[in-house]
Amino acid sequence: MKFRTIRGTKDILPGDVEAWQHVEAVVRRVMQDFNYQEIRTPIFEQTGLFARSIGELTDIVSKEMYTFRDRSDESVTLRPEGTAAALRAYIQNNLGEQSSLVKIYYIGPMFRQERPQAGRLRQFHQFGAEALGADSPQLDVEMMLLPLEVYRNLGIEEFSLKINSVGCEICRPAYKEILQKELENVADRLSQESRGRIAQNPLRVLDSKDEGDRSATSHVPLMKDHLCPSCTSHFERVQQLLTALGLPFVVDGRLVRGLDYYTKTAFEVTSTALGSQDALAGGGRYDLLVEEIGGKPTPGVGFAAGMERLLMVMEKTASATQPLRVPDLYIVALDDASRRWAFVRGQELRRHGRCVEIDYLQRSIKAQMREANRQKASYVLVVGETELQSGSARLKNMADGSETTVTLASFDLPAIR
Ligand code: AMP
């Protein structure tokens, strides 16, 4: 029987994983520059946490979660996103008591049972951050800067930033009613999915990708034009800060995003280097969410960015990747005594920070040389009976082919890196 990966999941193989490690290193560096600390939460949680925070009516909760009952008959769910778990951890561990503003980030796998296609997987990876404890518009903009700085550090220049304000508990209910009335008027022109959303989740109709929905709703009023004074001033300050930073952005009054918890700012970063799944990152403010899942009222803002899509853009635009680490030294050993010597000396050299490879397959000298070449080793040392007896051997510099004689007892490599 041949086993295969589950649909929508992928192996990240040697040769590909180096780009991942590079991206992860850049993410960590940028997060540290902004003084965010890493948090690692379990990949599964009580189902209720996600239902409550993301919203029962969202696609994620209603159609896409990997939910199952464990052997104790508890309903658990593989995390479909990072915010709910980070906030659960913030509340459970009283992180807010240690510091009035908590800035945390994460990198890890997420799970959604979506229809797999290019740029859409069932196990995918996100990096993201949350800032909890302040309602300053500066933090909203910091959340946009974080992924954009990661992209800039990876040599990706081509992206666009869309922002919107989705209002708050004061202004949204009144707008929702206005919108519902408008949508009722054009209901017969809407897709079945959008029609179904009018009653409970009318804002989502606005970011429907369906062309018919778009034209039927082209005239409807937008939330950004019905904001209360506090939301208006917050949104203006976000835009002023972006302008002060010289960051180009577009106000997209239809940007709603698929999670229910946003208040005030919502944003999305897209790339034309991607196909129909063009969103690289998204985020926004969620001032009611901590309280909604059982914490003290705490304003918060966050973002999440897809790693697979970022790597796709890097591949397409030939952006910076990390060179593979290759062996500094390959020891070619010709008999049992030399293989033992190579094994022990190799380990000592690794202790000194060298990457050392030896032959484990008792191959011929020719085959070992070929292997050293294939692995792009910087140096090759050839050791056999004669070398062990004389105490010296030839060290070959693979870059220029030059050879030197070295003393085995005190052997070390020339400075390579
Ligand atoms: P979301 O949590 O839905 O706001 O998504 C944030 C980012 O995660 C998106 O902009 C994508 O880059 C990425 N993402 C979301 N869903 C998937 C998926 N099914 N496969 C791959 N990447 C995804």
PDB file of N, CA and C and ligand atoms in Angstrom, residues 8 60 64 80-83 106 110-127 151 257-259 261-262 267-270 274 277-283 303-310 312, ligand 1:
ATOM      1  N   GLY A   8      -4.579  18.762  -0.246  1.00  0.00           N
ATOM      2  CA  GLY A   8      -4.455  20.119   0.292  1.00  0.00           C
ATOM      3  C   GLY A   8      -3.319  20.292   1.286  1.00  0.00           C
ATOM      4  N   ILE A  60     -15.323  30.308   7.513  1.00  0.00           N
ATOM      5  CA  ILE A  60     -14.364  29.478   8.251  1.00  0.00           C
ATOM      6  C   ILE A  60     -15.098  28.579   9.235  1.00  0.00           C
ATOM      7  N   GLU A  64     -15.431  25.363   7.078  1.00  0.00           N
ATOM      8  CA  GLU A  64     -14.042  24.989   6.799  1.00  0.00           C
ATOM      9  C   GLU A  64     -13.256  24.391   7.956  1.00  0.00           C
ATOM     10  N   PRO A  80      -7.853  27.278  12.740  1.00  0.00           N
ATOM     11  CA  PRO A  80      -7.938  27.797  11.374  1.00  0.00           C
ATOM     12  C   PRO A  80      -7.229  29.140  11.227  1.00  0.00           C
ATOM     13  N   GLU A  81      -6.840  29.758  12.321  1.00  0.00           N
ATOM     14  CA  GLU A  81      -6.144  31.044  12.290  1.00  0.00           C
ATOM     15  C   GLU A  81      -5.489  31.239  13.659  1.00  0.00           C
ATOM     16  N   GLY A  82      -4.692  32.288  13.806  1.00  0.00           N
ATOM     17  CA  GLY A  82      -3.873  32.404  15.003  1.00  0.00           C
ATOM     18  C   GLY A  82      -4.398  33.321  16.098  1.00  0.00           C
ATOM     19  N   THR A  83      -5.275  34.256  15.734  1.00  0.00           N
ATOM     20  CA  THR A  83      -5.657  35.289  16.701  1.00  0.00           C
ATOM     21  C   THR A  83      -6.413  34.736  17.908  1.00  0.00           C
ATOM     22  N   TYR A 106       3.531  35.094  16.079  1.00  0.00           N
ATOM     23  CA  TYR A 106       3.569  33.633  15.941  1.00  0.00           C
ATOM     24  C   TYR A 106       3.914  33.268  14.504  1.00  0.00           C
ATOM     25  N   MET A 110      -1.795  26.402   9.975  1.00  0.00           N
ATOM     26  CA  MET A 110      -3.229  26.621  10.196  1.00  0.00           C
ATOM     27  C   MET A 110      -3.972  25.624   9.311  1.00  0.00           C
ATOM     28  N   PHE A 111      -5.236  25.350   9.647  1.00  0.00           N
ATOM     29  CA  PHE A 111      -5.963  24.289   8.954  1.00  0.00           C
ATOM     30  C   PHE A 111      -7.363  24.743   8.563  1.00  0.00           C
ATOM     31  N   ARG A 112      -7.658  24.655   7.282  1.00  0.00           N
ATOM     32  CA  ARG A 112      -9.022  24.981   6.820  1.00  0.00           C
ATOM     33  C   ARG A 112      -9.380  24.022   5.704  1.00  0.00           C
ATOM     34  N   GLN A 113     -10.594  23.453   5.785  1.00  0.00           N
ATOM     35  CA  GLN A 113     -10.993  22.509   4.751  1.00  0.00           C
ATOM     36  C   GLN A 113     -11.603  23.266   3.577  1.00  0.00           C
ATOM     37  N   GLU A 114     -10.737  23.955   2.828  1.00  0.00           N
ATOM     38  CA  GLU A 114     -11.178  24.705   1.650  1.00  0.00           C
ATOM     39  C   GLU A 114     -10.929  23.850   0.419  1.00  0.00           C
ATOM     40  N   ARG A 115     -11.491  24.295  -0.729  1.00  0.00           N
ATOM     41  CA  ARG A 115     -11.216  23.571  -1.972  1.00  0.00           C
ATOM     42  C   ARG A 115      -9.789  23.917  -2.401  1.00  0.00           C
ATOM     43  N   PRO A 116      -8.901  22.907  -2.445  1.00  0.00           N
ATOM     44  CA  PRO A 116      -7.498  23.214  -2.756  1.00  0.00           C
ATOM     45  C   PRO A 116      -7.346  23.764  -4.165  1.00  0.00           C
ATOM     46  N   GLN A 117      -6.503  24.731  -4.332  1.00  0.00           N
ATOM     47  CA  GLN A 117      -6.141  25.280  -5.643  1.00  0.00           C
ATOM     48  C   GLN A 117      -4.823  26.026  -5.451  1.00  0.00           C
ATOM     49  N   ALA A 118      -4.300  26.611  -6.544  1.00  0.00           N
ATOM     50  CA  ALA A 118      -3.023  27.309  -6.409  1.00  0.00           C
ATOM     51  C   ALA A 118      -3.134  28.374  -5.332  1.00  0.00           C
ATOM     52  N   GLY A 119      -2.256  28.316  -4.341  1.00  0.00           N
ATOM     53  CA  GLY A 119      -2.275  29.333  -3.282  1.00  0.00           C
ATOM     54  C   GLY A 119      -3.328  29.097  -2.223  1.00  0.00           C
ATOM     55  N   ARG A 120      -4.036  27.952  -2.311  1.00  0.00           N
ATOM     56  CA  ARG A 120      -5.018  27.656  -1.268  1.00  0.00           C
ATOM     57  C   ARG A 120      -4.854  26.204  -0.827  1.00  0.00           C
ATOM     58  N   LEU A 121      -4.431  26.046   0.400  1.00  0.00           N
ATOM     59  CA  LEU A 121      -4.168  24.703   0.927  1.00  0.00           C
ATOM     60  C   LEU A 121      -5.060  24.421   2.119  1.00  0.00           C
ATOM     61  N   ARG A 122      -5.029  23.164   2.560  1.00  0.00           N
ATOM     62  CA  ARG A 122      -5.817  22.824   3.758  1.00  0.00           C
ATOM     63  C   ARG A 122      -4.956  22.884   5.013  1.00  0.00           C
ATOM     64  N   GLN A 123      -3.681  22.562   4.874  1.00  0.00           N
ATOM     65  CA  GLN A 123      -2.738  22.951   5.920  1.00  0.00           C
ATOM     66  C   GLN A 123      -1.811  23.978   5.288  1.00  0.00           C
ATOM     67  N   PHE A 124      -1.865  25.193   5.793  1.00  0.00           N
ATOM     68  CA  PHE A 124      -0.995  26.250   5.283  1.00  0.00           C
ATOM     69  C   PHE A 124      -0.337  26.916   6.483  1.00  0.00           C
ATOM     70  N   HIS A 125       0.546  27.855   6.213  1.00  0.00           N
ATOM     71  CA  HIS A 125       1.302  28.453   7.307  1.00  0.00           C
ATOM     72  C   HIS A 125       1.139  29.968   7.308  1.00  0.00           C
ATOM     73  N   GLN A 126       1.064  30.499   8.491  1.00  0.00           N
ATOM     74  CA  GLN A 126       0.947  31.955   8.616  1.00  0.00           C
ATOM     75  C   GLN A 126       1.975  32.470   9.608  1.00  0.00           C
ATOM     76  N   PHE A 127       2.423  33.704   9.384  1.00  0.00           N
ATOM     77  CA  PHE A 127       3.046  34.442  10.480  1.00  0.00           C
ATOM     78  C   PHE A 127       2.110  35.610  10.764  1.00  0.00           C
ATOM     79  N   TYR A 151       8.311  41.786   3.667  1.00  0.00           N
ATOM     80  CA  TYR A 151       8.376  41.684   2.202  1.00  0.00           C
ATOM     81  C   TYR A 151       9.562  42.489   1.667  1.00  0.00           C
ATOM     82  N   ARG A 257     -13.425  41.513   4.811  1.00  0.00           N
ATOM     83  CA  ARG A 257     -12.673  40.351   5.298  1.00  0.00           C
ATOM     84  C   ARG A 257     -13.586  39.326   5.960  1.00  0.00           C
ATOM     85  N   GLY A 258     -13.113  38.079   5.931  1.00  0.00           N
ATOM     86  CA  GLY A 258     -14.007  36.973   6.271  1.00  0.00           C
ATOM     87  C   GLY A 258     -14.140  36.647   7.743  1.00  0.00           C
ATOM     88  N   LEU A 259     -13.672  37.522   8.611  1.00  0.00           N
ATOM     89  CA  LEU A 259     -13.790  37.222  10.035  1.00  0.00           C
ATOM     90  C   LEU A 259     -14.656  38.293  10.668  1.00  0.00           C
ATOM     91  N   TYR A 261     -14.764  39.518  13.690  1.00  0.00           N
ATOM     92  CA  TYR A 261     -14.378  40.248  14.886  1.00  0.00           C
ATOM     93  C   TYR A 261     -13.812  41.645  14.688  1.00  0.00           C
ATOM     94  N   TYR A 262     -13.670  42.071  13.439  1.00  0.00           N
ATOM     95  CA  TYR A 262     -13.030  43.377  13.247  1.00  0.00           C
ATOM     96  C   TYR A 262     -13.904  44.562  13.639  1.00  0.00           C
ATOM     97  N   PHE A 267      -7.581  45.756   6.931  1.00  0.00           N
ATOM     98  CA  PHE A 267      -6.674  45.978   5.794  1.00  0.00           C
ATOM     99  C   PHE A 267      -6.280  44.671   5.139  1.00  0.00           C
ATOM    100  N   GLU A 268      -5.787  44.797   3.929  1.00  0.00           N
ATOM    101  CA  GLU A 268      -5.355  43.622   3.181  1.00  0.00           C
ATOM    102  C   GLU A 268      -4.181  44.021   2.289  1.00  0.00           C
ATOM    103  N   VAL A 269      -3.224  43.117   2.167  1.00  0.00           N
ATOM    104  CA  VAL A 269      -2.097  43.337   1.261  1.00  0.00           C
ATOM    105  C   VAL A 269      -2.227  42.310   0.138  1.00  0.00           C
ATOM    106  N   THR A 270      -2.237  42.776  -1.104  1.00  0.00           N
ATOM    107  CA  THR A 270      -2.358  41.846  -2.228  1.00  0.00           C
ATOM    108  C   THR A 270      -1.144  41.985  -3.147  1.00  0.00           C
ATOM    109  N   LEU A 274       0.374  37.024  -7.815  1.00  0.00           N
ATOM    110  CA  LEU A 274      -0.441  35.842  -7.493  1.00  0.00           C
ATOM    111  C   LEU A 274      -1.649  35.793  -8.422  1.00  0.00           C
ATOM    112  N   GLN A 277      -6.102  33.894  -6.017  1.00  0.00           N
ATOM    113  CA  GLN A 277      -5.904  33.988  -4.563  1.00  0.00           C
ATOM    114  C   GLN A 277      -4.765  34.974  -4.332  1.00  0.00           C
ATOM    115  N   ASP A 278      -5.085  36.270  -4.421  1.00  0.00           N
ATOM    116  CA  ASP A 278      -3.999  37.252  -4.464  1.00  0.00           C
ATOM    117  C   ASP A 278      -3.687  37.909  -3.116  1.00  0.00           C
ATOM    118  N   ALA A 279      -4.399  37.488  -2.040  1.00  0.00           N
ATOM    119  CA  ALA A 279      -4.157  38.122  -0.736  1.00  0.00           C
ATOM    120  C   ALA A 279      -2.915  37.547  -0.070  1.00  0.00           C
ATOM    121  N   LEU A 280      -1.991  38.433   0.240  1.00  0.00           N
ATOM    122  CA  LEU A 280      -0.771  38.006   0.931  1.00  0.00           C
ATOM    123  C   LEU A 280      -0.946  38.074   2.441  1.00  0.00           C
ATOM    124  N   ALA A 281      -1.628  39.122   2.889  1.00  0.00           N
ATOM    125  CA  ALA A 281      -1.782  39.324   4.330  1.00  0.00           C
ATOM    126  C   ALA A 281      -3.034  40.138   4.596  1.00  0.00           C
ATOM    127  N   GLY A 282      -3.556  39.989   5.798  1.00  0.00           N
ATOM    128  CA  GLY A 282      -4.733  40.770   6.158  1.00  0.00           C
ATOM    129  C   GLY A 282      -4.772  40.951   7.656  1.00  0.00           C
ATOM    130  N   GLY A 283      -5.506  41.963   8.080  1.00  0.00           N
ATOM    131  CA  GLY A 283      -5.596  42.163   9.518  1.00  0.00           C
ATOM    132  C   GLY A 283      -6.545  43.277   9.848  1.00  0.00           C
ATOM    133  N   PHE A 303      -2.550  41.075  12.621  1.00  0.00           N
ATOM    134  CA  PHE A 303      -2.543  40.705  11.203  1.00  0.00           C
ATOM    135  C   PHE A 303      -2.091  39.259  11.089  1.00  0.00           C
ATOM    136  N   ALA A 304      -2.377  38.662   9.930  1.00  0.00           N
ATOM    137  CA  ALA A 304      -1.844  37.331   9.610  1.00  0.00           C
ATOM    138  C   ALA A 304      -1.444  37.339   8.146  1.00  0.00           C
ATOM    139  N   ALA A 305      -0.334  36.669   7.848  1.00  0.00           N
ATOM    140  CA  ALA A 305       0.172  36.642   6.473  1.00  0.00           C
ATOM    141  C   ALA A 305       0.478  35.212   6.072  1.00  0.00           C
ATOM    142  N   GLY A 306       0.121  34.858   4.843  1.00  0.00           N
ATOM    143  CA  GLY A 306       0.339  33.500   4.359  1.00  0.00           C
ATOM    144  C   GLY A 306       1.783  33.291   3.933  1.00  0.00           C
ATOM    145  N   MET A 307       2.363  32.179   4.372  1.00  0.00           N
ATOM    146  CA  MET A 307       3.764  31.886   4.014  1.00  0.00           C
ATOM    147  C   MET A 307       3.863  31.286   2.613  1.00  0.00           C
ATOM    148  N   GLU A 308       2.940  30.350   2.280  1.00  0.00           N
ATOM    149  CA  GLU A 308       3.013  29.713   0.956  1.00  0.00           C
ATOM    150  C   GLU A 308       2.901  30.761  -0.144  1.00  0.00           C
ATOM    151  N   ARG A 309       1.972  31.699   0.042  1.00  0.00           N
ATOM    152  CA  ARG A 309       1.781  32.722  -1.002  1.00  0.00           C
ATOM    153  C   ARG A 309       2.992  33.635  -1.095  1.00  0.00           C
ATOM    154  N   LEU A 310       3.576  33.945   0.045  1.00  0.00           N
ATOM    155  CA  LEU A 310       4.790  34.762   0.043  1.00  0.00           C
ATOM    156  C   LEU A 310       5.900  34.040  -0.738  1.00  0.00           C
ATOM    157  N   MET A 312       5.481  31.850  -3.042  1.00  0.00           N
ATOM    158  CA  MET A 312       5.126  31.855  -4.469  1.00  0.00           C
ATOM    159  C   MET A 312       5.567  33.167  -5.118  1.00  0.00           C
TER     160      MET A 312
HETATM  161  P1  AMP B   1      -6.986  35.170   6.868  1.00  0.00           P
HETATM  162  O1  AMP B   1      -6.599  34.493   8.154  1.00  0.00           O
HETATM  163  O2  AMP B   1      -8.099  34.492   6.140  1.00  0.00           O
HETATM  164  O3  AMP B   1      -7.143  36.627   7.029  1.00  0.00           O
HETATM  165  O4  AMP B   1      -5.748  34.985   5.883  1.00  0.00           O
HETATM  166  C1  AMP B   1      -4.538  35.677   6.023  1.00  0.00           C
HETATM  167  C2  AMP B   1      -3.584  35.211   4.950  1.00  0.00           C
HETATM  168  O5  AMP B   1      -3.328  33.822   5.094  1.00  0.00           O
HETATM  169  C3  AMP B   1      -4.145  35.330   3.544  1.00  0.00           C
HETATM  170  O6  AMP B   1      -3.926  36.618   3.048  1.00  0.00           O
HETATM  171  C4  AMP B   1      -3.342  34.300   2.797  1.00  0.00           C
HETATM  172  O7  AMP B   1      -2.061  34.787   2.454  1.00  0.00           O
HETATM  173  C5  AMP B   1      -3.176  33.211   3.827  1.00  0.00           C
HETATM  174  N1  AMP B   1      -4.178  32.125   3.667  1.00  0.00           N
HETATM  175  C6  AMP B   1      -5.443  32.101   4.126  1.00  0.00           C
HETATM  176  N2  AMP B   1      -6.064  30.947   3.807  1.00  0.00           N
HETATM  177  C7  AMP B   1      -5.154  30.209   3.112  1.00  0.00           C
HETATM  178  C8  AMP B   1      -5.175  28.914   2.517  1.00  0.00           C
HETATM  179  N3  AMP B   1      -6.255  28.120   2.573  1.00  0.00           N
HETATM  180  N4  AMP B   1      -4.057  28.489   1.881  1.00  0.00           N
HETATM  181  C9  AMP B   1      -2.953  29.261   1.831  1.00  0.00           C
HETATM  182  N5  AMP B   1      -2.881  30.479   2.375  1.00  0.00           N
HETATM  183  C10 AMP B   1      -3.952  30.962   3.017  1.00  0.00           C
END
